[in-house]
Amino acid sequence: MSVALVDASGQTILLTQGDGVGPHNTEAACRRAYTALSTKTPALLLGRNARANPDTQNLAHLPELLLLGGGVPLRYQGQVIGAVGRRPLGPALRMQGKF
């Protein structure tokens, strides 16, 4: 698993990954966090809404956004102060019982 934490300006302030995790997983965690921060919406919800609305379907083509689950905005006193993104283990690793 990879986890990324970004601050209110989108700067990565924490980035961690498990042993043997590929670099694409770390990038995906960062993009999920950035997506949640910049849209102030959980990434999974944003993806579902974008697919359901023809006017927003093109959000999936912006290279900075990743419209998949795993990104959540962090709120404090009603303000978005950052976001966390995670790239969970793939099903193949879970099935092998490695993690």
PDB file of N, CA and C in Angstrom:
ATOM      1  N   MET A   1       0.840  -1.174   0.000  1.00  0.00           N
ATOM      2  CA  MET A   1       0.000   0.000   0.000  1.00  0.00           C
ATOM      3  C   MET A   1       0.888   1.240   0.000  1.00  0.00           C
ATOM      4  N   SER A   2       0.425   2.280  -0.639  1.00  0.00           N
ATOM      5  CA  SER A   2       1.069   3.589  -0.619  1.00  0.00           C
ATOM      6  C   SER A   2       0.085   4.600  -0.053  1.00  0.00           C
ATOM      7  N   VAL A   3       0.597   5.581   0.699  1.00  0.00           N
ATOM      8  CA  VAL A   3      -0.231   6.626   1.284  1.00  0.00           C
ATOM      9  C   VAL A   3       0.449   7.968   1.057  1.00  0.00           C
ATOM     10  N   ALA A   4      -0.343   8.957   0.642  1.00  0.00           N
ATOM     11  CA  ALA A   4       0.156  10.319   0.448  1.00  0.00           C
ATOM     12  C   ALA A   4      -0.741  11.287   1.215  1.00  0.00           C
ATOM     13  N   LEU A   5      -0.131  12.295   1.782  1.00  0.00           N
ATOM     14  CA  LEU A   5      -0.844  13.354   2.484  1.00  0.00           C
ATOM     15  C   LEU A   5      -0.389  14.675   1.887  1.00  0.00           C
ATOM     16  N   VAL A   6      -1.358  15.498   1.473  1.00  0.00           N
ATOM     17  CA  VAL A   6      -1.031  16.810   0.923  1.00  0.00           C
ATOM     18  C   VAL A   6      -1.630  17.895   1.803  1.00  0.00           C
ATOM     19  N   ASP A   7      -0.976  19.055   1.817  1.00  0.00           N
ATOM     20  CA  ASP A   7      -1.498  20.179   2.591  1.00  0.00           C
ATOM     21  C   ASP A   7      -2.481  20.978   1.744  1.00  0.00           C
ATOM     22  N   ALA A   8      -2.968  22.077   2.279  1.00  0.00           N
ATOM     23  CA  ALA A   8      -3.999  22.874   1.608  1.00  0.00           C
ATOM     24  C   ALA A   8      -3.541  23.449   0.276  1.00  0.00           C
ATOM     25  N   SER A   9      -2.242  23.568   0.068  1.00  0.00           N
ATOM     26  CA  SER A   9      -1.741  24.090  -1.205  1.00  0.00           C
ATOM     27  C   SER A   9      -1.428  22.987  -2.215  1.00  0.00           C
ATOM     28  N   GLY A  10      -1.615  21.730  -1.812  1.00  0.00           N
ATOM     29  CA  GLY A  10      -1.353  20.614  -2.716  1.00  0.00           C
ATOM     30  C   GLY A  10       0.045  20.047  -2.627  1.00  0.00           C
ATOM     31  N   GLN A  11       0.850  20.572  -1.708  1.00  0.00           N
ATOM     32  CA  GLN A  11       2.211  20.065  -1.541  1.00  0.00           C
ATOM     33  C   GLN A  11       2.190  18.758  -0.752  1.00  0.00           C
ATOM     34  N   THR A  12       2.928  17.779  -1.215  1.00  0.00           N
ATOM     35  CA  THR A  12       3.012  16.511  -0.507  1.00  0.00           C
ATOM     36  C   THR A  12       3.813  16.713   0.772  1.00  0.00           C
ATOM     37  N   ILE A  13       3.206  16.351   1.902  1.00  0.00           N
ATOM     38  CA  ILE A  13       3.904  16.497   3.182  1.00  0.00           C
ATOM     39  C   ILE A  13       4.228  15.144   3.804  1.00  0.00           C
ATOM     40  N   LEU A  14       3.626  14.079   3.295  1.00  0.00           N
ATOM     41  CA  LEU A  14       3.948  12.734   3.749  1.00  0.00           C
ATOM     42  C   LEU A  14       3.712  11.785   2.588  1.00  0.00           C
ATOM     43  N   LEU A  15       4.658  10.901   2.396  1.00  0.00           N
ATOM     44  CA  LEU A  15       4.537   9.903   1.338  1.00  0.00           C
ATOM     45  C   LEU A  15       5.220   8.640   1.826  1.00  0.00           C
ATOM     46  N   THR A  16       4.487   7.567   1.847  1.00  0.00           N
ATOM     47  CA  THR A  16       5.052   6.307   2.311  1.00  0.00           C
ATOM     48  C   THR A  16       4.527   5.168   1.459  1.00  0.00           C
ATOM     49  N   GLN A  17       5.340   4.134   1.356  1.00  0.00           N
ATOM     50  CA  GLN A  17       4.915   2.961   0.601  1.00  0.00           C
ATOM     51  C   GLN A  17       5.469   1.720   1.272  1.00  0.00           C
ATOM     52  N   GLY A  18       4.744   0.625   1.117  1.00  0.00           N
ATOM     53  CA  GLY A  18       5.174  -0.636   1.685  1.00  0.00           C
ATOM     54  C   GLY A  18       6.308  -1.257   0.886  1.00  0.00           C
ATOM     55  N   ASP A  19       6.948  -2.228   1.477  1.00  0.00           N
ATOM     56  CA  ASP A  19       8.026  -2.947   0.796  1.00  0.00           C
ATOM     57  C   ASP A  19       7.497  -3.633  -0.455  1.00  0.00           C
ATOM     58  N   GLY A  20       8.241  -3.522  -1.525  1.00  0.00           N
ATOM     59  CA  GLY A  20       7.887  -4.193  -2.760  1.00  0.00           C
ATOM     60  C   GLY A  20       6.773  -3.549  -3.555  1.00  0.00           C
ATOM     61  N   VAL A  21       6.327  -2.379  -3.143  1.00  0.00           N
ATOM     62  CA  VAL A  21       5.252  -1.683  -3.852  1.00  0.00           C
ATOM     63  C   VAL A  21       5.842  -0.930  -5.039  1.00  0.00           C
ATOM     64  N   GLY A  22       5.216  -1.068  -6.175  1.00  0.00           N
ATOM     65  CA  GLY A  22       5.702  -0.410  -7.386  1.00  0.00           C
ATOM     66  C   GLY A  22       5.536   1.096  -7.339  1.00  0.00           C
ATOM     67  N   PRO A  23       6.383   1.821  -8.078  1.00  0.00           N
ATOM     68  CA  PRO A  23       6.316   3.284  -8.068  1.00  0.00           C
ATOM     69  C   PRO A  23       5.000   3.842  -8.599  1.00  0.00           C
ATOM     70  N   HIS A  24       4.312   3.119  -9.455  1.00  0.00           N
ATOM     71  CA  HIS A  24       3.027   3.606  -9.963  1.00  0.00           C
ATOM     72  C   HIS A  24       1.997   3.713  -8.838  1.00  0.00           C
ATOM     73  N   ASN A  25       2.116   2.856  -7.824  1.00  0.00           N
ATOM     74  CA  ASN A  25       1.195   2.924  -6.690  1.00  0.00           C
ATOM     75  C   ASN A  25       1.386   4.199  -5.886  1.00  0.00           C
ATOM     76  N   THR A  26       2.624   4.610  -5.734  1.00  0.00           N
ATOM     77  CA  THR A  26       2.922   5.841  -5.001  1.00  0.00           C
ATOM     78  C   THR A  26       2.401   7.056  -5.767  1.00  0.00           C
ATOM     79  N   GLU A  27       2.597   7.059  -7.071  1.00  0.00           N
ATOM     80  CA  GLU A  27       2.075   8.152  -7.899  1.00  0.00           C
ATOM     81  C   GLU A  27       0.562   8.195  -7.836  1.00  0.00           C
ATOM     82  N   ALA A  28      -0.081   7.030  -7.852  1.00  0.00           N
ATOM     83  CA  ALA A  28      -1.540   6.976  -7.781  1.00  0.00           C
ATOM     84  C   ALA A  28      -2.044   7.533  -6.451  1.00  0.00           C
ATOM     85  N   ALA A  29      -1.363   7.238  -5.356  1.00  0.00           N
ATOM     86  CA  ALA A  29      -1.758   7.774  -4.045  1.00  0.00           C
ATOM     87  C   ALA A  29      -1.666   9.295  -4.048  1.00  0.00           C
ATOM     88  N   CYS A  30      -0.601   9.833  -4.624  1.00  0.00           N
ATOM     89  CA  CYS A  30      -0.439  11.300  -4.701  1.00  0.00           C
ATOM     90  C   CYS A  30      -1.547  11.929  -5.531  1.00  0.00           C
ATOM     91  N   ARG A  31      -1.856  11.334  -6.657  1.00  0.00           N
ATOM     92  CA  ARG A  31      -2.888  11.892  -7.531  1.00  0.00           C
ATOM     93  C   ARG A  31      -4.272  11.789  -6.912  1.00  0.00           C
ATOM     94  N   ARG A  32      -4.529  10.738  -6.159  1.00  0.00           N
ATOM     95  CA  ARG A  32      -5.812  10.624  -5.468  1.00  0.00           C
ATOM     96  C   ARG A  32      -5.958  11.730  -4.420  1.00  0.00           C
ATOM     97  N   ALA A  33      -4.886  11.977  -3.672  1.00  0.00           N
ATOM     98  CA  ALA A  33      -4.919  13.043  -2.660  1.00  0.00           C
ATOM     99  C   ALA A  33      -5.112  14.400  -3.340  1.00  0.00           C
ATOM    100  N   TYR A  34      -4.376  14.656  -4.402  1.00  0.00           N
ATOM    101  CA  TYR A  34      -4.488  15.924  -5.127  1.00  0.00           C
ATOM    102  C   TYR A  34      -5.909  16.110  -5.670  1.00  0.00           C
ATOM    103  N   THR A  35      -6.497  15.045  -6.206  1.00  0.00           N
ATOM    104  CA  THR A  35      -7.858  15.113  -6.742  1.00  0.00           C
ATOM    105  C   THR A  35      -8.846  15.493  -5.658  1.00  0.00           C
ATOM    106  N   ALA A  36      -8.747  14.832  -4.510  1.00  0.00           N
ATOM    107  CA  ALA A  36      -9.664  15.123  -3.407  1.00  0.00           C
ATOM    108  C   ALA A  36      -9.490  16.547  -2.896  1.00  0.00           C
ATOM    109  N   LEU A  37      -8.245  17.005  -2.824  1.00  0.00           N
ATOM    110  CA  LEU A  37      -7.986  18.367  -2.353  1.00  0.00           C
ATOM    111  C   LEU A  37      -8.524  19.398  -3.339  1.00  0.00           C
ATOM    112  N   SER A  38      -8.165  19.263  -4.589  1.00  0.00           N
ATOM    113  CA  SER A  38      -8.492  20.312  -5.556  1.00  0.00           C
ATOM    114  C   SER A  38      -9.976  20.394  -5.860  1.00  0.00           C
ATOM    115  N   THR A  39     -10.699  19.292  -5.691  1.00  0.00           N
ATOM    116  CA  THR A  39     -12.134  19.314  -5.962  1.00  0.00           C
ATOM    117  C   THR A  39     -12.977  19.340  -4.685  1.00  0.00           C
ATOM    118  N   LYS A  40     -12.297  19.202  -3.535  1.00  0.00           N
ATOM    119  CA  LYS A  40     -12.981  19.185  -2.231  1.00  0.00           C
ATOM    120  C   LYS A  40     -14.045  18.088  -2.160  1.00  0.00           C
ATOM    121  N   THR A  41     -13.777  16.989  -2.870  1.00  0.00           N
ATOM    122  CA  THR A  41     -14.716  15.879  -2.995  1.00  0.00           C
ATOM    123  C   THR A  41     -13.946  14.566  -2.920  1.00  0.00           C
ATOM    124  N   PRO A  42     -14.483  13.554  -2.248  1.00  0.00           N
ATOM    125  CA  PRO A  42     -13.832  12.247  -2.308  1.00  0.00           C
ATOM    126  C   PRO A  42     -13.668  11.806  -3.759  1.00  0.00           C
ATOM    127  N   ALA A  43     -12.517  11.277  -4.094  1.00  0.00           N
ATOM    128  CA  ALA A  43     -12.198  10.943  -5.484  1.00  0.00           C
ATOM    129  C   ALA A  43     -13.188   9.946  -6.085  1.00  0.00           C
ATOM    130  N   LEU A  44     -13.628   8.963  -5.314  1.00  0.00           N
ATOM    131  CA  LEU A  44     -14.577   7.984  -5.838  1.00  0.00           C
ATOM    132  C   LEU A  44     -15.904   8.651  -6.192  1.00  0.00           C
ATOM    133  N   LEU A  45     -16.398   9.520  -5.333  1.00  0.00           N
ATOM    134  CA  LEU A  45     -17.643  10.235  -5.601  1.00  0.00           C
ATOM    135  C   LEU A  45     -17.501  11.133  -6.825  1.00  0.00           C
ATOM    136  N   LEU A  46     -16.378  11.813  -6.940  1.00  0.00           N
ATOM    137  CA  LEU A  46     -16.135  12.671  -8.100  1.00  0.00           C
ATOM    138  C   LEU A  46     -16.164  11.848  -9.382  1.00  0.00           C
ATOM    139  N   GLY A  47     -15.522  10.689  -9.369  1.00  0.00           N
ATOM    140  CA  GLY A  47     -15.512   9.831 -10.551  1.00  0.00           C
ATOM    141  C   GLY A  47     -16.900   9.366 -10.937  1.00  0.00           C
ATOM    142  N   ARG A  48     -17.669   8.968  -9.953  1.00  0.00           N
ATOM    143  CA  ARG A  48     -19.045   8.521 -10.226  1.00  0.00           C
ATOM    144  C   ARG A  48     -19.886   9.662 -10.780  1.00  0.00           C
ATOM    145  N   ASN A  49     -19.762  10.839 -10.179  1.00  0.00           N
ATOM    146  CA  ASN A  49     -20.524  12.000 -10.656  1.00  0.00           C
ATOM    147  C   ASN A  49     -20.090  12.409 -12.052  1.00  0.00           C
ATOM    148  N   ALA A  50     -18.798  12.355 -12.324  1.00  0.00           N
ATOM    149  CA  ALA A  50     -18.295  12.752 -13.642  1.00  0.00           C
ATOM    150  C   ALA A  50     -18.818  11.808 -14.724  1.00  0.00           C
ATOM    151  N   ARG A  51     -18.832  10.520 -14.444  1.00  0.00           N
ATOM    152  CA  ARG A  51     -19.333   9.562 -15.435  1.00  0.00           C
ATOM    153  C   ARG A  51     -20.829   9.720 -15.686  1.00  0.00           C
ATOM    154  N   ALA A  52     -21.574  10.160 -14.678  1.00  0.00           N
ATOM    155  CA  ALA A  52     -23.026  10.277 -14.800  1.00  0.00           C
ATOM    156  C   ALA A  52     -23.472  11.570 -15.485  1.00  0.00           C
ATOM    157  N   ASN A  53     -22.572  12.541 -15.611  1.00  0.00           N
ATOM    158  CA  ASN A  53     -22.946  13.846 -16.146  1.00  0.00           C
ATOM    159  C   ASN A  53     -22.129  14.130 -17.407  1.00  0.00           C
ATOM    160  N   PRO A  54     -22.758  14.231 -18.566  1.00  0.00           N
ATOM    161  CA  PRO A  54     -22.024  14.483 -19.807  1.00  0.00           C
ATOM    162  C   PRO A  54     -21.176  15.757 -19.768  1.00  0.00           C
ATOM    163  N   ASP A  55     -21.589  16.744 -18.974  1.00  0.00           N
ATOM    164  CA  ASP A  55     -20.840  17.996 -18.910  1.00  0.00           C
ATOM    165  C   ASP A  55     -19.524  17.863 -18.144  1.00  0.00           C
ATOM    166  N   THR A  56     -19.387  16.826 -17.333  1.00  0.00           N
ATOM    167  CA  THR A  56     -18.165  16.677 -16.525  1.00  0.00           C
ATOM    168  C   THR A  56     -17.372  15.417 -16.849  1.00  0.00           C
ATOM    169  N   GLN A  57     -17.786  14.652 -17.838  1.00  0.00           N
ATOM    170  CA  GLN A  57     -17.079  13.412 -18.170  1.00  0.00           C
ATOM    171  C   GLN A  57     -15.624  13.649 -18.548  1.00  0.00           C
ATOM    172  N   ASN A  58     -15.309  14.803 -19.089  1.00  0.00           N
ATOM    173  CA  ASN A  58     -13.944  15.081 -19.509  1.00  0.00           C
ATOM    174  C   ASN A  58     -12.980  15.301 -18.347  1.00  0.00           C
ATOM    175  N   LEU A  59     -13.491  15.403 -17.122  1.00  0.00           N
ATOM    176  CA  LEU A  59     -12.592  15.500 -15.968  1.00  0.00           C
ATOM    177  C   LEU A  59     -11.642  14.308 -15.905  1.00  0.00           C
ATOM    178  N   ALA A  60     -12.091  13.166 -16.378  1.00  0.00           N
ATOM    179  CA  ALA A  60     -11.263  11.960 -16.365  1.00  0.00           C
ATOM    180  C   ALA A  60     -10.044  12.095 -17.262  1.00  0.00           C
ATOM    181  N   HIS A  61     -10.029  13.074 -18.157  1.00  0.00           N
ATOM    182  CA  HIS A  61      -8.913  13.243 -19.088  1.00  0.00           C
ATOM    183  C   HIS A  61      -7.892  14.274 -18.628  1.00  0.00           C
ATOM    184  N   LEU A  62      -8.141  14.917 -17.493  1.00  0.00           N
ATOM    185  CA  LEU A  62      -7.145  15.841 -16.950  1.00  0.00           C
ATOM    186  C   LEU A  62      -6.035  15.019 -16.303  1.00  0.00           C
ATOM    187  N   PRO A  63      -4.786  15.219 -16.710  1.00  0.00           N
ATOM    188  CA  PRO A  63      -3.709  14.349 -16.225  1.00  0.00           C
ATOM    189  C   PRO A  63      -3.451  14.443 -14.726  1.00  0.00           C
ATOM    190  N   GLU A  64      -3.825  15.532 -14.092  1.00  0.00           N
ATOM    191  CA  GLU A  64      -3.564  15.695 -12.667  1.00  0.00           C
ATOM    192  C   GLU A  64      -4.575  14.939 -11.805  1.00  0.00           C
ATOM    193  N   LEU A  65      -5.769  14.709 -12.343  1.00  0.00           N
ATOM    194  CA  LEU A  65      -6.835  14.096 -11.555  1.00  0.00           C
ATOM    195  C   LEU A  65      -6.863  12.585 -11.759  1.00  0.00           C
ATOM    196  N   LEU A  66      -7.209  11.879 -10.699  1.00  0.00           N
ATOM    197  CA  LEU A  66      -7.392  10.437 -10.772  1.00  0.00           C
ATOM    198  C   LEU A  66      -8.741  10.132 -10.139  1.00  0.00           C
ATOM    199  N   LEU A  67      -9.701   9.797 -10.970  1.00  0.00           N
ATOM    200  CA  LEU A  67     -11.090   9.635 -10.519  1.00  0.00           C
ATOM    201  C   LEU A  67     -11.359   8.194 -10.093  1.00  0.00           C
ATOM    202  N   LEU A  68     -10.616   7.758  -9.111  1.00  0.00           N
ATOM    203  CA  LEU A  68     -10.775   6.429  -8.521  1.00  0.00           C
ATOM    204  C   LEU A  68     -10.857   6.583  -7.019  1.00  0.00           C
ATOM    205  N   GLY A  69     -11.417   5.597  -6.353  1.00  0.00           N
ATOM    206  CA  GLY A  69     -11.509   5.647  -4.899  1.00  0.00           C
ATOM    207  C   GLY A  69     -10.142   5.717  -4.244  1.00  0.00           C
ATOM    208  N   GLY A  70     -10.128   6.228  -3.017  1.00  0.00           N
ATOM    209  CA  GLY A  70      -8.893   6.271  -2.253  1.00  0.00           C
ATOM    210  C   GLY A  70      -8.400   7.661  -1.939  1.00  0.00           C
ATOM    211  N   GLY A  71      -9.055   8.701  -2.402  1.00  0.00           N
ATOM    212  CA  GLY A  71      -8.684  10.084  -2.079  1.00  0.00           C
ATOM    213  C   GLY A  71      -9.795  10.757  -1.296  1.00  0.00           C
ATOM    214  N   VAL A  72      -9.449  11.356  -0.170  1.00  0.00           N
ATOM    215  CA  VAL A  72     -10.450  11.982   0.691  1.00  0.00           C
ATOM    216  C   VAL A  72      -9.939  13.341   1.177  1.00  0.00           C
ATOM    217  N   PRO A  73     -10.746  14.397   1.041  1.00  0.00           N
ATOM    218  CA  PRO A  73     -10.330  15.692   1.578  1.00  0.00           C
ATOM    219  C   PRO A  73     -10.372  15.672   3.106  1.00  0.00           C
ATOM    220  N   LEU A  74      -9.466  16.393   3.725  1.00  0.00           N
ATOM    221  CA  LEU A  74      -9.428  16.535   5.180  1.00  0.00           C
ATOM    222  C   LEU A  74      -9.980  17.900   5.537  1.00  0.00           C
ATOM    223  N   ARG A  75     -10.956  17.919   6.422  1.00  0.00           N
ATOM    224  CA  ARG A  75     -11.624  19.169   6.793  1.00  0.00           C
ATOM    225  C   ARG A  75     -11.395  19.470   8.269  1.00  0.00           C
ATOM    226  N   TYR A  76     -11.270  20.760   8.544  1.00  0.00           N
ATOM    227  CA  TYR A  76     -11.179  21.245   9.917  1.00  0.00           C
ATOM    228  C   TYR A  76     -11.989  22.522   9.995  1.00  0.00           C
ATOM    229  N   GLN A  77     -12.970  22.553  10.867  1.00  0.00           N
ATOM    230  CA  GLN A  77     -13.860  23.695  11.049  1.00  0.00           C
ATOM    231  C   GLN A  77     -14.446  24.158   9.710  1.00  0.00           C
ATOM    232  N   GLY A  78     -14.877  23.173   8.922  1.00  0.00           N
ATOM    233  CA  GLY A  78     -15.547  23.469   7.663  1.00  0.00           C
ATOM    234  C   GLY A  78     -14.643  23.809   6.495  1.00  0.00           C
ATOM    235  N   GLN A  79     -13.350  23.862   6.708  1.00  0.00           N
ATOM    236  CA  GLN A  79     -12.401  24.200   5.641  1.00  0.00           C
ATOM    237  C   GLN A  79     -11.592  22.972   5.245  1.00  0.00           C
ATOM    238  N   VAL A  80     -11.316  22.832   3.954  1.00  0.00           N
ATOM    239  CA  VAL A  80     -10.442  21.752   3.501  1.00  0.00           C
ATOM    240  C   VAL A  80      -9.002  22.182   3.776  1.00  0.00           C
ATOM    241  N   ILE A  81      -8.319  21.400   4.606  1.00  0.00           N
ATOM    242  CA  ILE A  81      -6.950  21.745   5.009  1.00  0.00           C
ATOM    243  C   ILE A  81      -5.906  20.818   4.397  1.00  0.00           C
ATOM    244  N   GLY A  82      -6.355  19.860   3.632  1.00  0.00           N
ATOM    245  CA  GLY A  82      -5.450  18.908   3.009  1.00  0.00           C
ATOM    246  C   GLY A  82      -6.251  17.729   2.505  1.00  0.00           C
ATOM    247  N   ALA A  83      -5.531  16.667   2.158  1.00  0.00           N
ATOM    248  CA  ALA A  83      -6.200  15.452   1.686  1.00  0.00           C
ATOM    249  C   ALA A  83      -5.251  14.280   1.852  1.00  0.00           C
ATOM    250  N   VAL A  84      -5.847  13.119   1.927  1.00  0.00           N
ATOM    251  CA  VAL A  84      -5.077  11.886   1.994  1.00  0.00           C
ATOM    252  C   VAL A  84      -5.467  11.031   0.801  1.00  0.00           C
ATOM    253  N   GLY A  85      -4.484  10.375   0.245  1.00  0.00           N
ATOM    254  CA  GLY A  85      -4.718   9.453  -0.861  1.00  0.00           C
ATOM    255  C   GLY A  85      -4.012   8.154  -0.571  1.00  0.00           C
ATOM    256  N   ARG A  86      -4.636   7.072  -0.950  1.00  0.00           N
ATOM    257  CA  ARG A  86      -3.994   5.780  -0.751  1.00  0.00           C
ATOM    258  C   ARG A  86      -4.185   4.938  -1.993  1.00  0.00           C
ATOM    259  N   ARG A  87      -3.215   4.125  -2.229  1.00  0.00           N
ATOM    260  CA  ARG A  87      -3.309   3.145  -3.310  1.00  0.00           C
ATOM    261  C   ARG A  87      -3.264   1.797  -2.622  1.00  0.00           C
ATOM    262  N   PRO A  88      -4.423   1.123  -2.508  1.00  0.00           N
ATOM    263  CA  PRO A  88      -4.454  -0.142  -1.783  1.00  0.00           C
ATOM    264  C   PRO A  88      -3.749  -1.252  -2.533  1.00  0.00           C
ATOM    265  N   LEU A  89      -3.578  -2.356  -1.860  1.00  0.00           N
ATOM    266  CA  LEU A  89      -2.989  -3.536  -2.470  1.00  0.00           C
ATOM    267  C   LEU A  89      -3.869  -4.028  -3.600  1.00  0.00           C
ATOM    268  N   GLY A  90      -3.237  -4.510  -4.634  1.00  0.00           N
ATOM    269  CA  GLY A  90      -3.985  -5.096  -5.730  1.00  0.00           C
ATOM    270  C   GLY A  90      -4.574  -6.443  -5.330  1.00  0.00           C
ATOM    271  N   PRO A  91      -5.607  -6.888  -6.034  1.00  0.00           N
ATOM    272  CA  PRO A  91      -6.260  -8.140  -5.682  1.00  0.00           C
ATOM    273  C   PRO A  91      -5.340  -9.351  -5.757  1.00  0.00           C
ATOM    274  N   ALA A  92      -4.371  -9.329  -6.666  1.00  0.00           N
ATOM    275  CA  ALA A  92      -3.469 -10.477  -6.794  1.00  0.00           C
ATOM    276  C   ALA A  92      -2.661 -10.679  -5.517  1.00  0.00           C
ATOM    277  N   LEU A  93      -2.152  -9.604  -4.930  1.00  0.00           N
ATOM    278  CA  LEU A  93      -1.379  -9.727  -3.698  1.00  0.00           C
ATOM    279  C   LEU A  93      -2.252 -10.149  -2.527  1.00  0.00           C
ATOM    280  N   ARG A  94      -3.473  -9.599  -2.468  1.00  0.00           N
ATOM    281  CA  ARG A  94      -4.383  -9.986  -1.380  1.00  0.00           C
ATOM    282  C   ARG A  94      -4.718 -11.468  -1.461  1.00  0.00           C
ATOM    283  N   MET A  95      -4.948 -11.959  -2.675  1.00  0.00           N
ATOM    284  CA  MET A  95      -5.314 -13.361  -2.864  1.00  0.00           C
ATOM    285  C   MET A  95      -4.155 -14.292  -2.517  1.00  0.00           C
ATOM    286  N   GLN A  96      -2.929 -13.837  -2.729  1.00  0.00           N
ATOM    287  CA  GLN A  96      -1.764 -14.653  -2.423  1.00  0.00           C
ATOM    288  C   GLN A  96      -1.480 -14.668  -0.927  1.00  0.00           C
ATOM    289  N   GLY A  97      -2.172 -13.827  -0.169  1.00  0.00           N
ATOM    290  CA  GLY A  97      -1.968 -13.782   1.266  1.00  0.00           C
ATOM    291  C   GLY A  97      -0.642 -13.170   1.671  1.00  0.00           C
ATOM    292  N   LYS A  98      -0.054 -12.378   0.782  1.00  0.00           N
ATOM    293  CA  LYS A  98       1.247 -11.765   1.086  1.00  0.00           C
ATOM    294  C   LYS A  98       1.102 -10.585   2.023  1.00  0.00           C
ATOM    295  N   PHE A  99      -0.082  -9.971   2.056  1.00  0.00           N
ATOM    296  CA  PHE A  99      -0.271  -8.795   2.912  1.00  0.00           C
ATOM    297  C   PHE A  99      -1.604  -8.887   3.591  1.00  0.00           C
TER     298      PHE A  99
END
